[in-house]
PDB file of C-alpha atoms in Angstrom:
ATOM      1  CA  MET A   1     -34.845 -16.587   2.933  1.00  0.00           C
ATOM      2  CA  VAL A   2     -35.718 -13.964   0.305  1.00  0.00           C
ATOM      3  CA  THR A   3     -35.553 -15.294  -3.270  1.00  0.00           C
ATOM      4  CA  ILE A   4     -34.646 -13.558  -6.484  1.00  0.00           C
ATOM      5  CA  LYS A   5     -38.232 -13.986  -7.686  1.00  0.00           C
ATOM      6  CA  GLN A   6     -39.529 -12.090  -4.637  1.00  0.00           C
ATOM      7  CA  VAL A   7     -37.096  -9.255  -5.414  1.00  0.00           C
ATOM      8  CA  ALA A   8     -38.351  -9.176  -9.017  1.00  0.00           C
ATOM      9  CA  THR A   9     -41.989  -8.969  -7.881  1.00  0.00           C
ATOM     10  CA  HIS A  10     -41.231  -6.274  -5.307  1.00  0.00           C
ATOM     11  CA  ALA A  11     -39.278  -4.198  -7.857  1.00  0.00           C
ATOM     12  CA  GLY A  12     -41.813  -4.744 -10.667  1.00  0.00           C
ATOM     13  CA  VAL A  13     -39.210  -6.085 -13.067  1.00  0.00           C
ATOM     14  CA  SER A  14     -38.419  -9.459 -14.595  1.00  0.00           C
ATOM     15  CA  PHE A  15     -36.459 -12.268 -12.960  1.00  0.00           C
ATOM     16  CA  LYS A  16     -33.743 -11.842 -15.607  1.00  0.00           C
ATOM     17  CA  THR A  17     -33.374  -8.132 -14.856  1.00  0.00           C
ATOM     18  CA  VAL A  18     -32.720  -8.850 -11.174  1.00  0.00           C
ATOM     19  CA  SER A  19     -30.212 -11.529 -12.145  1.00  0.00           C
ATOM     20  CA  ARG A  20     -28.375  -9.110 -14.439  1.00  0.00           C
ATOM     21  CA  VAL A  21     -28.225  -6.437 -11.707  1.00  0.00           C
ATOM     22  CA  VAL A  22     -26.903  -8.959  -9.170  1.00  0.00           C
ATOM     23  CA  ASN A  23     -24.236 -10.017 -11.672  1.00  0.00           C
ATOM     24  CA  ASN A  24     -23.300  -6.384 -12.309  1.00  0.00           C
ATOM     25  CA  ASP A  25     -24.359  -6.335 -15.973  1.00  0.00           C
ATOM     26  CA  PRO A  26     -23.641  -2.778 -17.208  1.00  0.00           C
ATOM     27  CA  THR A  27     -26.373  -2.927 -19.889  1.00  0.00           C
ATOM     28  CA  VAL A  28     -29.244  -2.745 -17.360  1.00  0.00           C
ATOM     29  CA  LYS A  29     -31.145   0.557 -17.586  1.00  0.00           C
ATOM     30  CA  LYS A  30     -30.488   2.879 -14.659  1.00  0.00           C
ATOM     31  CA  ILE A  31     -34.165   3.147 -13.719  1.00  0.00           C
ATOM     32  CA  ASN A  32     -34.446  -0.637 -13.470  1.00  0.00           C
ATOM     33  CA  ARG A  33     -31.143  -0.990 -11.653  1.00  0.00           C
ATOM     34  CA  ASP A  34     -32.268   1.558  -9.055  1.00  0.00           C
ATOM     35  CA  LYS A  35     -35.552  -0.311  -8.519  1.00  0.00           C
ATOM     36  CA  VAL A  36     -33.755  -3.614  -8.013  1.00  0.00           C
ATOM     37  CA  VAL A  37     -31.110  -2.176  -5.688  1.00  0.00           C
ATOM     38  CA  LYS A  38     -33.858  -0.535  -3.597  1.00  0.00           C
ATOM     39  CA  SER A  39     -35.807  -3.803  -3.353  1.00  0.00           C
ATOM     40  CA  ILE A  40     -32.684  -5.785  -2.454  1.00  0.00           C
ATOM     41  CA  LYS A  41     -31.987  -3.411   0.434  1.00  0.00           C
ATOM     42  CA  GLU A  42     -35.588  -3.345   1.670  1.00  0.00           C
ATOM     43  CA  LEU A  43     -36.044  -7.135   1.497  1.00  0.00           C
ATOM     44  CA  GLY A  44     -32.550  -8.007   2.727  1.00  0.00           C
ATOM     45  CA  TYR A  45     -31.840 -10.258  -0.257  1.00  0.00           C
ATOM     46  CA  ARG A  46     -28.485 -12.045  -0.352  1.00  0.00           C
ATOM     47  CA  PRO A  47     -27.251 -13.524  -3.668  1.00  0.00           C
ATOM     48  CA  ASN A  48     -26.575 -17.262  -3.737  1.00  0.00           C
ATOM     49  CA  ARG A  49     -22.874 -17.376  -4.612  1.00  0.00           C
ATOM     50  CA  ALA A  50     -22.810 -21.126  -5.208  1.00  0.00           C
ATOM     51  CA  ALA A  51     -25.645 -20.923  -7.718  1.00  0.00           C
ATOM     52  CA  SER A  52     -23.995 -17.930  -9.386  1.00  0.00           C
ATOM     53  CA  ILE A  53     -20.774 -19.869  -9.889  1.00  0.00           C
ATOM     54  CA  THR A  54     -22.679 -22.753 -11.446  1.00  0.00           C
ATOM     55  CA  ARG A  55     -24.536 -20.476 -13.873  1.00  0.00           C
ATOM     56  CA  ARG A  56     -21.721 -18.168 -14.880  1.00  0.00           C
ATOM     57  CA  LYS A  57     -18.789 -20.556 -14.445  1.00  0.00           C
ATOM     58  CA  LYS A  58     -17.082 -17.712 -12.579  1.00  0.00           C
ATOM     59  CA  SER A  59     -16.540 -17.605  -8.841  1.00  0.00           C
ATOM     60  CA  GLY A  60     -16.797 -13.857  -8.320  1.00  0.00           C
ATOM     61  CA  ILE A  61     -13.786 -14.233  -5.998  1.00  0.00           C
ATOM     62  CA  ILE A  62     -10.468 -12.413  -6.209  1.00  0.00           C
ATOM     63  CA  GLY A  63      -7.617 -13.866  -4.187  1.00  0.00           C
ATOM     64  CA  PHE A  64      -5.281 -11.673  -2.123  1.00  0.00           C
ATOM     65  CA  ILE A  65      -1.979 -13.168  -0.949  1.00  0.00           C
ATOM     66  CA  ALA A  66      -0.616 -10.958   1.837  1.00  0.00           C
ATOM     67  CA  ASP A  67       3.135 -11.574   2.130  1.00  0.00           C
ATOM     68  CA  ASP A  68       3.728 -10.766   5.838  1.00  0.00           C
ATOM     69  CA  LEU A  69       1.367  -7.835   5.281  1.00  0.00           C
ATOM     70  CA  LEU A  70      -0.490  -8.013   8.573  1.00  0.00           C
ATOM     71  CA  LYS A  71       2.519  -7.192  10.762  1.00  0.00           C
ATOM     72  CA  VAL A  72       2.277  -3.413  10.288  1.00  0.00           C
ATOM     73  CA  PRO A  73      -1.048  -1.517  10.636  1.00  0.00           C
ATOM     74  CA  TYR A  74      -0.543   0.986   7.831  1.00  0.00           C
ATOM     75  CA  THR A  75      -0.133  -1.763   5.221  1.00  0.00           C
ATOM     76  CA  PHE A  76      -3.777  -2.776   5.791  1.00  0.00           C
ATOM     77  CA  ASP A  77      -4.657  -0.010   3.345  1.00  0.00           C
ATOM     78  CA  LEU A  78      -3.468  -2.278   0.520  1.00  0.00           C
ATOM     79  CA  ILE A  79      -6.295  -4.639   1.434  1.00  0.00           C
ATOM     80  CA  ARG A  80      -8.768  -1.812   2.006  1.00  0.00           C
ATOM     81  CA  GLY A  81      -8.096  -0.338  -1.430  1.00  0.00           C
ATOM     82  CA  ALA A  82      -8.623  -3.693  -3.131  1.00  0.00           C
ATOM     83  CA  GLN A  83     -11.723  -4.387  -1.020  1.00  0.00           C
ATOM     84  CA  LYS A  84     -13.341  -1.069  -1.959  1.00  0.00           C
ATOM     85  CA  VAL A  85     -13.155  -1.848  -5.669  1.00  0.00           C
ATOM     86  CA  ALA A  86     -14.268  -5.451  -5.090  1.00  0.00           C
ATOM     87  CA  TRP A  87     -17.424  -4.319  -3.288  1.00  0.00           C
ATOM     88  CA  GLU A  88     -18.208  -1.799  -6.000  1.00  0.00           C
ATOM     89  CA  LYS A  89     -17.905  -4.527  -8.646  1.00  0.00           C
ATOM     90  CA  ASN A  90     -19.852  -7.148  -6.681  1.00  0.00           C
ATOM     91  CA  LYS A  91     -16.779  -9.314  -6.102  1.00  0.00           C
ATOM     92  CA  GLU A  92     -15.571 -11.155  -3.016  1.00  0.00           C
ATOM     93  CA  LEU A  93     -12.023 -10.761  -1.695  1.00  0.00           C
ATOM     94  CA  MET A  94     -10.354 -13.823  -0.152  1.00  0.00           C
ATOM     95  CA  VAL A  95      -7.281 -12.783   1.867  1.00  0.00           C
ATOM     96  CA  LEU A  96      -4.567 -15.233   2.922  1.00  0.00           C
ATOM     97  CA  ASN A  97      -1.615 -14.019   4.978  1.00  0.00           C
ATOM     98  CA  VAL A  98       1.610 -15.917   4.320  1.00  0.00           C
ATOM     99  CA  THR A  99       4.837 -16.036   6.309  1.00  0.00           C
ATOM    100  CA  GLU A 100       8.037 -17.979   5.812  1.00  0.00           C
ATOM    101  CA  ASP A 101       7.424 -20.185   8.838  1.00  0.00           C
ATOM    102  CA  ARG A 102       3.665 -20.792   8.565  1.00  0.00           C
ATOM    103  CA  TYR A 103       1.824 -20.652   5.279  1.00  0.00           C
ATOM    104  CA  SER A 104       3.797 -20.546   2.037  1.00  0.00           C
ATOM    105  CA  ALA A 105       2.839 -18.544  -1.032  1.00  0.00           C
ATOM    106  CA  GLU A 106       2.559 -21.764  -3.031  1.00  0.00           C
ATOM    107  CA  LEU A 107       0.086 -23.307  -0.572  1.00  0.00           C
ATOM    108  CA  ALA A 108      -1.892 -20.061  -0.531  1.00  0.00           C
ATOM    109  CA  ALA A 109      -2.021 -20.007  -4.332  1.00  0.00           C
ATOM    110  CA  GLN A 110      -3.158 -23.642  -4.426  1.00  0.00           C
ATOM    111  CA  HIS A 111      -5.899 -22.885  -1.901  1.00  0.00           C
ATOM    112  CA  LEU A 112      -7.106 -19.922  -3.951  1.00  0.00           C
ATOM    113  CA  MET A 113      -7.106 -21.979  -7.154  1.00  0.00           C
ATOM    114  CA  GLU A 114      -9.306 -24.563  -5.456  1.00  0.00           C
ATOM    115  CA  HIS A 115     -11.833 -21.779  -4.873  1.00  0.00           C
ATOM    116  CA  ARG A 116     -11.675 -20.928  -8.595  1.00  0.00           C
ATOM    117  CA  VAL A 117     -10.554 -17.343  -8.052  1.00  0.00           C
ATOM    118  CA  GLU A 118     -10.749 -15.103 -11.100  1.00  0.00           C
ATOM    119  CA  GLY A 119      -7.450 -13.394 -10.327  1.00  0.00           C
ATOM    120  CA  ILE A 120      -4.844 -12.930  -7.587  1.00  0.00           C
ATOM    121  CA  ILE A 121      -3.223  -9.875  -6.018  1.00  0.00           C
ATOM    122  CA  TYR A 122       0.154 -10.632  -4.435  1.00  0.00           C
ATOM    123  CA  ALA A 123       1.049  -7.844  -1.982  1.00  0.00           C
ATOM    124  CA  ALA A 124       4.145  -7.425   0.200  1.00  0.00           C
ATOM    125  CA  MET A 125       4.713  -5.636   3.509  1.00  0.00           C
ATOM    126  CA  TYR A 126       7.522  -3.520   2.064  1.00  0.00           C
ATOM    127  CA  HIS A 127       8.793  -2.646  -1.410  1.00  0.00           C
ATOM    128  CA  HIS A 128      11.100  -5.456  -2.554  1.00  0.00           C
ATOM    129  CA  GLU A 129      11.675  -8.185  -5.128  1.00  0.00           C
ATOM    130  CA  VAL A 130       9.646 -11.360  -4.621  1.00  0.00           C
ATOM    131  CA  ILE A 131      10.214 -14.898  -5.879  1.00  0.00           C
ATOM    132  CA  LEU A 132       6.849 -16.303  -6.913  1.00  0.00           C
ATOM    133  CA  PRO A 133       5.601 -19.902  -7.181  1.00  0.00           C
ATOM    134  CA  LYS A 134       5.081 -21.028 -10.788  1.00  0.00           C
ATOM    135  CA  ILE A 135       1.466 -21.902 -10.057  1.00  0.00           C
ATOM    136  CA  LEU A 136       0.608 -18.198 -10.158  1.00  0.00           C
ATOM    137  CA  LEU A 137       1.225 -18.233 -13.910  1.00  0.00           C
ATOM    138  CA  GLU A 138      -1.945 -20.305 -14.222  1.00  0.00           C
ATOM    139  CA  CYS A 139      -4.114 -17.414 -13.012  1.00  0.00           C
ATOM    140  CA  PRO A 140      -4.147 -13.661 -13.790  1.00  0.00           C
ATOM    141  CA  THR A 141      -1.832 -12.209 -11.117  1.00  0.00           C
ATOM    142  CA  VAL A 142      -0.757  -8.660 -10.313  1.00  0.00           C
ATOM    143  CA  LEU A 143       1.863  -7.556  -7.774  1.00  0.00           C
ATOM    144  CA  ALA A 144       1.359  -4.710  -5.291  1.00  0.00           C
ATOM    145  CA  ASN A 145       4.144  -3.038  -3.293  1.00  0.00           C
ATOM    146  CA  CYS A 146       6.610  -5.524  -4.771  1.00  0.00           C
ATOM    147  CA  TYR A 147       7.962  -6.688  -8.121  1.00  0.00           C
ATOM    148  CA  SER A 148       9.396  -9.770  -9.796  1.00  0.00           C
ATOM    149  CA  LEU A 149      12.274 -10.125 -12.219  1.00  0.00           C
ATOM    150  CA  ASP A 150       9.975 -12.525 -14.070  1.00  0.00           C
ATOM    151  CA  THR A 151       8.626 -10.206 -16.761  1.00  0.00           C
ATOM    152  CA  GLN A 152       5.289 -12.032 -16.951  1.00  0.00           C
ATOM    153  CA  TYR A 153       3.846 -10.173 -13.931  1.00  0.00           C
ATOM    154  CA  PRO A 154       2.462  -6.606 -13.932  1.00  0.00           C
ATOM    155  CA  SER A 155       3.219  -4.607 -10.789  1.00  0.00           C
ATOM    156  CA  ILE A 156       2.457  -1.417  -8.897  1.00  0.00           C
ATOM    157  CA  VAL A 157       5.006   0.043  -6.434  1.00  0.00           C
ATOM    158  CA  PRO A 158       5.523   3.365  -4.612  1.00  0.00           C
ATOM    159  CA  ASP A 159       7.729   5.978  -6.273  1.00  0.00           C
ATOM    160  CA  GLU A 160      10.478   6.084  -3.640  1.00  0.00           C
ATOM    161  CA  VAL A 161      12.820   8.402  -5.578  1.00  0.00           C
ATOM    162  CA  LYS A 162      10.120  11.012  -6.103  1.00  0.00           C
ATOM    163  CA  ALA A 163       9.143  10.775  -2.427  1.00  0.00           C
ATOM    164  CA  GLY A 164      12.683  11.565  -1.305  1.00  0.00           C
ATOM    165  CA  GLU A 165      12.866  14.431  -3.749  1.00  0.00           C
ATOM    166  CA  THR A 166       9.501  15.853  -2.654  1.00  0.00           C
ATOM    167  CA  VAL A 167      10.185  15.877   1.086  1.00  0.00           C
ATOM    168  CA  ALA A 168      13.687  17.334   0.655  1.00  0.00           C
ATOM    169  CA  LEU A 169      12.412  20.049  -1.675  1.00  0.00           C
ATOM    170  CA  ALA A 170       9.720  20.913   0.877  1.00  0.00           C
ATOM    171  CA  LEU A 171      12.360  21.487   3.553  1.00  0.00           C
ATOM    172  CA  LEU A 172      14.733  23.354   1.253  1.00  0.00           C
ATOM    173  CA  ASP A 173      11.925  25.586   0.013  1.00  0.00           C
ATOM    174  CA  ALA A 174      10.955  26.280   3.638  1.00  0.00           C
ATOM    175  CA  GLY A 175      14.422  27.757   4.163  1.00  0.00           C
ATOM    176  CA  TYR A 176      16.359  24.854   5.686  1.00  0.00           C
ATOM    177  CA  ARG A 177      19.851  24.516   4.269  1.00  0.00           C
ATOM    178  CA  LYS A 178      21.713  21.916   6.316  1.00  0.00           C
ATOM    179  CA  ILE A 179      19.880  18.607   6.410  1.00  0.00           C
ATOM    180  CA  ALA A 180      20.638  15.180   7.881  1.00  0.00           C
ATOM    181  CA  PHE A 181      18.939  12.074   6.509  1.00  0.00           C
ATOM    182  CA  LEU A 182      18.689   9.186   9.004  1.00  0.00           C
ATOM    183  CA  ASN A 183      18.162   6.391   6.509  1.00  0.00           C
ATOM    184  CA  LEU A 184      16.823   2.845   6.604  1.00  0.00           C
ATOM    185  CA  ASN A 185      18.993  -0.201   5.942  1.00  0.00           C
ATOM    186  CA  GLU A 186      21.000   0.499   2.784  1.00  0.00           C
ATOM    187  CA  HIS A 187      20.200  -2.989   1.494  1.00  0.00           C
ATOM    188  CA  ILE A 188      16.523  -2.212   0.841  1.00  0.00           C
ATOM    189  CA  ILE A 189      15.069  -0.412  -2.171  1.00  0.00           C
ATOM    190  CA  ALA A 190      13.303   2.278  -0.142  1.00  0.00           C
ATOM    191  CA  ALA A 191      16.591   3.356   1.456  1.00  0.00           C
ATOM    192  CA  GLN A 192      18.460   3.465  -1.852  1.00  0.00           C
ATOM    193  CA  ASP A 193      15.768   5.294  -3.818  1.00  0.00           C
ATOM    194  CA  ARG A 194      14.782   7.793  -1.105  1.00  0.00           C
ATOM    195  CA  LYS A 195      18.453   8.659  -0.674  1.00  0.00           C
ATOM    196  CA  GLN A 196      18.756   9.321  -4.416  1.00  0.00           C
ATOM    197  CA  GLY A 197      15.639  11.483  -4.357  1.00  0.00           C
ATOM    198  CA  ILE A 198      17.019  13.646  -1.554  1.00  0.00           C
ATOM    199  CA  ILE A 199      20.308  14.069  -3.421  1.00  0.00           C
ATOM    200  CA  ASN A 200      18.309  15.033  -6.527  1.00  0.00           C
ATOM    201  CA  ALA A 201      16.514  17.747  -4.543  1.00  0.00           C
ATOM    202  CA  PHE A 202      19.788  19.308  -3.404  1.00  0.00           C
ATOM    203  CA  THR A 203      21.029  19.288  -6.996  1.00  0.00           C
ATOM    204  CA  LEU A 204      17.793  20.840  -8.282  1.00  0.00           C
ATOM    205  CA  ARG A 205      18.024  23.705  -5.784  1.00  0.00           C
ATOM    206  CA  GLY A 206      21.745  24.185  -6.224  1.00  0.00           C
ATOM    207  CA  VAL A 207      22.516  23.484  -2.559  1.00  0.00           C
ATOM    208  CA  PRO A 208      25.994  21.974  -1.994  1.00  0.00           C
ATOM    209  CA  LEU A 209      25.967  18.275  -1.128  1.00  0.00           C
ATOM    210  CA  GLY A 210      28.316  19.137   1.716  1.00  0.00           C
ATOM    211  CA  ASN A 211      25.194  20.484   3.423  1.00  0.00           C
ATOM    212  CA  LEU A 212      23.676  16.993   3.355  1.00  0.00           C
ATOM    213  CA  HIS A 213      24.612  14.226   5.794  1.00  0.00           C
ATOM    214  CA  ILE A 214      23.251  10.733   5.053  1.00  0.00           C
ATOM    215  CA  GLU A 215      23.624   7.858   7.493  1.00  0.00           C
ATOM    216  CA  SER A 216      21.787   4.566   7.939  1.00  0.00           C
ATOM    217  CA  VAL A 217      20.513   3.780  11.424  1.00  0.00           C
ATOM    218  CA  PHE A 218      19.638   0.151  10.633  1.00  0.00           C
ATOM    219  CA  HIS A 219      22.383  -2.415  10.045  1.00  0.00           C
ATOM    220  CA  GLY A 220      22.502  -6.146   9.413  1.00  0.00           C
ATOM    221  CA  PRO A 221      20.467  -8.662   7.389  1.00  0.00           C
ATOM    222  CA  ALA A 222      16.664  -8.523   7.235  1.00  0.00           C
ATOM    223  CA  GLY A 223      15.089  -9.923  10.387  1.00  0.00           C
ATOM    224  CA  GLU A 224      18.292  -9.433  12.364  1.00  0.00           C
ATOM    225  CA  GLU A 225      18.693  -5.673  12.013  1.00  0.00           C
ATOM    226  CA  VAL A 226      20.199  -3.578  14.783  1.00  0.00           C
ATOM    227  CA  CYS A 227      18.882  -0.026  15.173  1.00  0.00           C
ATOM    228  CA  SER A 228      21.095   2.794  16.433  1.00  0.00           C
ATOM    229  CA  SER A 229      18.747   5.727  15.785  1.00  0.00           C
ATOM    230  CA  ARG A 230      19.163   7.353  19.216  1.00  0.00           C
ATOM    231  CA  GLU A 231      22.958   7.229  19.160  1.00  0.00           C
ATOM    232  CA  VAL A 232      23.141   8.483  15.573  1.00  0.00           C
ATOM    233  CA  THR A 233      20.639  11.294  16.190  1.00  0.00           C
ATOM    234  CA  ALA A 234      22.607  12.574  19.188  1.00  0.00           C
ATOM    235  CA  ARG A 235      25.951  12.426  17.381  1.00  0.00           C
ATOM    236  CA  VAL A 236      24.642  14.032  14.178  1.00  0.00           C
ATOM    237  CA  ALA A 237      22.902  16.829  16.097  1.00  0.00           C
ATOM    238  CA  ARG A 238      26.045  17.498  18.122  1.00  0.00           C
ATOM    239  CA  GLU A 239      28.662  17.228  15.345  1.00  0.00           C
ATOM    240  CA  PHE A 240      26.949  17.986  12.003  1.00  0.00           C
ATOM    241  CA  LYS A 241      24.539  20.512  13.570  1.00  0.00           C
ATOM    242  CA  PRO A 242      21.741  20.296  10.958  1.00  0.00           C
ATOM    243  CA  ASP A 243      18.842  22.718  10.914  1.00  0.00           C
ATOM    244  CA  ALA A 244      16.513  19.885   9.787  1.00  0.00           C
ATOM    245  CA  ILE A 245      16.392  16.091   9.924  1.00  0.00           C
ATOM    246  CA  ILE A 246      14.629  13.689   7.558  1.00  0.00           C
ATOM    247  CA  CYS A 247      13.933  10.265   9.050  1.00  0.00           C
ATOM    248  CA  GLY A 248      13.691   7.090   6.963  1.00  0.00           C
ATOM    249  CA  GLN A 249      10.430   6.108   8.671  1.00  0.00           C
ATOM    250  CA  ASP A 250       8.187   7.478  11.426  1.00  0.00           C
ATOM    251  CA  PRO A 251       9.456   5.238  14.293  1.00  0.00           C
ATOM    252  CA  ILE A 252      12.944   6.686  13.717  1.00  0.00           C
ATOM    253  CA  ALA A 253      11.424  10.146  14.067  1.00  0.00           C
ATOM    254  CA  VAL A 254       9.902   9.176  17.426  1.00  0.00           C
ATOM    255  CA  GLU A 255      13.370   8.265  18.705  1.00  0.00           C
ATOM    256  CA  ALA A 256      14.796  11.486  17.273  1.00  0.00           C
ATOM    257  CA  TYR A 257      12.138  13.590  19.044  1.00  0.00           C
ATOM    258  CA  PHE A 258      13.106  12.067  22.412  1.00  0.00           C
ATOM    259  CA  VAL A 259      16.833  12.549  21.854  1.00  0.00           C
ATOM    260  CA  LEU A 260      16.518  16.144  20.666  1.00  0.00           C
ATOM    261  CA  GLN A 261      14.211  17.036  23.538  1.00  0.00           C
ATOM    262  CA  ALA A 262      16.761  15.677  26.008  1.00  0.00           C
ATOM    263  CA  MET A 263      19.387  17.887  24.307  1.00  0.00           C
ATOM    264  CA  GLY A 264      17.184  20.949  24.715  1.00  0.00           C
ATOM    265  CA  ILE A 265      16.356  21.125  20.987  1.00  0.00           C
ATOM    266  CA  GLN A 266      12.691  21.716  20.145  1.00  0.00           C
ATOM    267  CA  VAL A 267      11.386  20.162  16.940  1.00  0.00           C
ATOM    268  CA  GLY A 268       9.471  22.649  14.809  1.00  0.00           C
ATOM    269  CA  LYS A 269      11.206  25.602  16.456  1.00  0.00           C
ATOM    270  CA  ASP A 270      14.937  24.919  16.786  1.00  0.00           C
ATOM    271  CA  MET A 271      15.063  22.165  14.179  1.00  0.00           C
ATOM    272  CA  GLY A 272      12.798  21.003  11.360  1.00  0.00           C
ATOM    273  CA  MET A 273      11.757  17.368  11.069  1.00  0.00           C
ATOM    274  CA  ALA A 274      10.128  15.266   8.358  1.00  0.00           C
ATOM    275  CA  SER A 275       9.766  11.565   7.730  1.00  0.00           C
ATOM    276  CA  PHE A 276       8.318   8.784   5.581  1.00  0.00           C
ATOM    277  CA  ASP A 277       5.366   6.365   5.703  1.00  0.00           C
ATOM    278  CA  ASP A 278       2.645   8.154   7.760  1.00  0.00           C
ATOM    279  CA  TRP A 279       2.644   5.208  10.144  1.00  0.00           C
ATOM    280  CA  ASP A 280      -0.883   4.887  11.607  1.00  0.00           C
ATOM    281  CA  ILE A 281      -1.388   7.345  14.524  1.00  0.00           C
ATOM    282  CA  ILE A 282       2.307   7.917  15.322  1.00  0.00           C
ATOM    283  CA  PRO A 283       2.698  11.250  13.445  1.00  0.00           C
ATOM    284  CA  THR A 284      -0.282  12.871  15.180  1.00  0.00           C
ATOM    285  CA  LEU A 285       0.688  11.667  18.672  1.00  0.00           C
ATOM    286  CA  LEU A 286       3.994  13.550  18.503  1.00  0.00           C
ATOM    287  CA  GLN A 287       4.121  17.203  19.522  1.00  0.00           C
ATOM    288  CA  PRO A 288       4.426  19.044  17.273  1.00  0.00           C
ATOM    289  CA  ALA A 289       2.736  16.606  14.877  1.00  0.00           C
ATOM    290  CA  LEU A 290       5.134  15.044  12.394  1.00  0.00           C
ATOM    291  CA  SER A 291       5.180  15.982   8.709  1.00  0.00           C
ATOM    292  CA  THR A 292       5.612  12.802   6.695  1.00  0.00           C
ATOM    293  CA  MET A 293       5.316  11.238   3.248  1.00  0.00           C
ATOM    294  CA  ALA A 294       2.261   8.946   3.195  1.00  0.00           C
ATOM    295  CA  LEU A 295       2.704   5.713   1.254  1.00  0.00           C
ATOM    296  CA  PRO A 296       0.104   5.145  -1.499  1.00  0.00           C
ATOM    297  CA  HIS A 297      -1.012   1.759  -0.131  1.00  0.00           C
ATOM    298  CA  PHE A 298      -4.747   2.354  -0.587  1.00  0.00           C
ATOM    299  CA  ASP A 299      -4.304   3.478  -4.185  1.00  0.00           C
ATOM    300  CA  MET A 300      -1.969   0.560  -4.946  1.00  0.00           C
ATOM    301  CA  GLY A 301      -4.627  -1.864  -3.703  1.00  0.00           C
ATOM    302  CA  LYS A 302      -7.264  -0.158  -5.842  1.00  0.00           C
ATOM    303  CA  TRP A 303      -5.030  -0.144  -8.920  1.00  0.00           C
ATOM    304  CA  ALA A 304      -4.243  -3.849  -8.581  1.00  0.00           C
ATOM    305  CA  MET A 305      -7.908  -4.799  -8.248  1.00  0.00           C
ATOM    306  CA  GLU A 306      -8.969  -2.585 -11.162  1.00  0.00           C
ATOM    307  CA  TYR A 307      -6.223  -4.117 -13.315  1.00  0.00           C
ATOM    308  CA  LEU A 308      -7.634  -7.599 -12.709  1.00  0.00           C
ATOM    309  CA  LEU A 309     -11.300  -6.681 -13.078  1.00  0.00           C
ATOM    310  CA  ASP A 310     -10.612  -4.812 -16.327  1.00  0.00           C
ATOM    311  CA  GLU A 311      -9.111  -8.103 -17.568  1.00  0.00           C
ATOM    312  CA  ARG A 312      -5.982  -6.344 -18.737  1.00  0.00           C
ATOM    313  CA  GLU A 313      -3.183  -8.382 -20.245  1.00  0.00           C
ATOM    314  CA  ASP A 314      -0.548  -5.687 -20.792  1.00  0.00           C
ATOM    315  CA  ILE A 315       2.520  -6.211 -18.606  1.00  0.00           C
ATOM    316  CA  VAL A 316       3.157  -2.845 -16.969  1.00  0.00           C
ATOM    317  CA  ASN A 317       5.300  -1.783 -14.024  1.00  0.00           C
ATOM    318  CA  GLU A 318       3.688   1.330 -12.570  1.00  0.00           C
ATOM    319  CA  LYS A 319       4.803   3.681  -9.806  1.00  0.00           C
ATOM    320  CA  LEU A 320       2.472   5.744  -7.631  1.00  0.00           C
ATOM    321  CA  PRO A 321       3.462   8.948  -5.807  1.00  0.00           C
ATOM    322  CA  PHE A 322       3.497   9.414  -2.041  1.00  0.00           C
ATOM    323  CA  THR A 323       1.530  12.279  -0.491  1.00  0.00           C
ATOM    324  CA  LEU A 324       3.255  14.898   1.663  1.00  0.00           C
ATOM    325  CA  VAL A 325       1.205  15.321   4.837  1.00  0.00           C
ATOM    326  CA  LYS A 326       2.311  18.693   6.224  1.00  0.00           C
ATOM    327  CA  ARG A 327       2.030  19.083   9.969  1.00  0.00           C
ATOM    328  CA  GLY A 328       3.855  21.202  12.542  1.00  0.00           C
ATOM    329  CA  SER A 329       7.334  19.684  12.618  1.00  0.00           C
ATOM    330  CA  TYR A 330       8.833  22.112  10.087  1.00  0.00           C
TER     331      TYR A 330
END
């Protein structure tokens, strides 16, 4: 095993300089840092985390509680964003996925505390209010893609209203004037805020709200929802006769594509289509490829990690914008 002394000899610097580089001390001169980094790579040196904890009384570990996060592929970007910053700052990320029926948030927090984490990111699968265990107040904690009514927690969430406004304005500015919005379950924040954003866009452009049809295709309590996207798409296309449809999420758009094709309506030619979430590879598999609003998961993960590593104490509730990914559907 390569030792820190061997790295120091190879780099031609002192033992203390190598130690400061390994511990990410910003005061190390660039020329010395470069020498040490080069030697570490060439020798294959791996820092001794246990010894580092003993010396610095810090673990170098940031905890990540994933609240049902691993069910949907595109939410992995929350972890990826946090991991990128952790690597850059020489920190380790410990991820624990929690579900209601398996591993509770309180048990996860206790486990992380036992590993002396320096901070915790609590991230949710979808934008909603979370009830947090009191133990999290004992450690710097930041919320990502969720929020708490307890004002002691900073949070970062997607700007759902602005996303609805942006996608509707894009369609209106492209010349579409009669738009249907096939919404998510009205009980969730994303559905409520995206709906408001779309209404805002119509108001901004002076288009009558009579030209906008909004209908939820998901009904029932969370976990027991019933989806009627195919039936609603067919009825709306037949009766309301929109020239464009906005879908509450990409899987709804997939259903809409199939229904419209069966009705002899070609997306991108006879009718415009746009959606939300940029769900993994779904938008690019459709023909024409689906234009959609990409959630800022990666940036939310980065923001949360940077908040903790900067040792901030201000309680802020930030919102990050979606990104419109324009493809061939309108």
